[in-house]
XYZ file of C-alpha atoms in Angstrom:
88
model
C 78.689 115.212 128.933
C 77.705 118.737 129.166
C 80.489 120.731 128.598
C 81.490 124.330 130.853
C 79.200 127.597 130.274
C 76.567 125.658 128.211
C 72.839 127.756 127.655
C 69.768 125.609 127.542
C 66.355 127.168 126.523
C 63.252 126.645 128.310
C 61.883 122.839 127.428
C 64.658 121.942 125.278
C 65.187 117.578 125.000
C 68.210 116.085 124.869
C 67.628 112.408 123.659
C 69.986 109.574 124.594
C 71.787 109.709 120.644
C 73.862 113.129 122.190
C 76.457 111.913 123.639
C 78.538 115.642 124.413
C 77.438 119.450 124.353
C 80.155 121.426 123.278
C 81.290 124.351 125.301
C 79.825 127.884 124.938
C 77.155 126.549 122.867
C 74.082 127.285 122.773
C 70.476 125.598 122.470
C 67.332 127.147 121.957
C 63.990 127.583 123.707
C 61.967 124.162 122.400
C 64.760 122.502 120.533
C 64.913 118.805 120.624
C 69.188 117.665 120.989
C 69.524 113.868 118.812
C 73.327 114.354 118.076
C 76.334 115.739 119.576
C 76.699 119.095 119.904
C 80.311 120.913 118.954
C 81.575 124.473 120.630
C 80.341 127.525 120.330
C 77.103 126.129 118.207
C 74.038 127.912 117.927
C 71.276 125.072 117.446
C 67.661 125.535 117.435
C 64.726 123.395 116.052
C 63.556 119.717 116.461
C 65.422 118.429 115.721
C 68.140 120.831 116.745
C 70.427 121.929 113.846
C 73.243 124.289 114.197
C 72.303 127.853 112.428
C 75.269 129.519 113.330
C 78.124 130.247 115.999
C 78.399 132.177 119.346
C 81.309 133.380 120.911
C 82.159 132.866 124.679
C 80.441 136.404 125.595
C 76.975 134.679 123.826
C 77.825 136.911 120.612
C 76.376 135.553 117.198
C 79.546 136.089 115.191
C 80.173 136.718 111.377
C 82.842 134.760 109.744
C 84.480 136.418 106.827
C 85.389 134.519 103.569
C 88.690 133.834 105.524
C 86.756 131.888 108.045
C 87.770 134.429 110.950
C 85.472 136.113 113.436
C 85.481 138.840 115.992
C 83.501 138.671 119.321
C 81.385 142.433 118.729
C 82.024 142.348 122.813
C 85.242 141.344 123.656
C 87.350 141.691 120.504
C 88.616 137.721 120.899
C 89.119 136.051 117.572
C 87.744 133.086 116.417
C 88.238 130.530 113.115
C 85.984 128.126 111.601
C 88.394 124.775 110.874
C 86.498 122.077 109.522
C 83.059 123.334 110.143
C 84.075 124.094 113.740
C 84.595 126.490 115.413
C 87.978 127.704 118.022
C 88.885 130.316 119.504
C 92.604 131.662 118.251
């Protein structure tokens, strides 16, 4: 399942072990997909690991030691809760 406003990189793979690409994520030019993807990821690689978040706008955000985030763009708020990430 590819979830809404997903961005896929020229030749990216996904491999039959991803089963769901979270929304708003991410994946890189090249990057070969073996395992699900969660919202707002940023993944790159082969295979693809997450190396950080993006907001809805396509933002890279910075969490603070709180775990919240601001979208540079649009001002919406985000939180990191158990290594993922939601928009508050």
């Amino acid at each position: 399942e590819v979830c809404e406003d997903v961005w896929f990189g020229a030749r990216c793979i996904i491999l039959p072990g991803c089963k769901r690409i979270g929304a708003h994520s991410i994946i890189g030019a090249g990057s070969v997909v073996t395992k699900d993807v969660p919202a707002f990821a940023l993944m790159v690689g082969n295979p693809a690991r997450r190396i950080g978040w993006v907001s809805r706008h396509g933002e890279k955000l910075k969490f603070d030691k709180e775990g919240f985030a601001t979208c540079p763009s649009t001002g919406e708020k985000y939180q990191l809760i158990n290594d993922l990430c939601k928009l508050v």
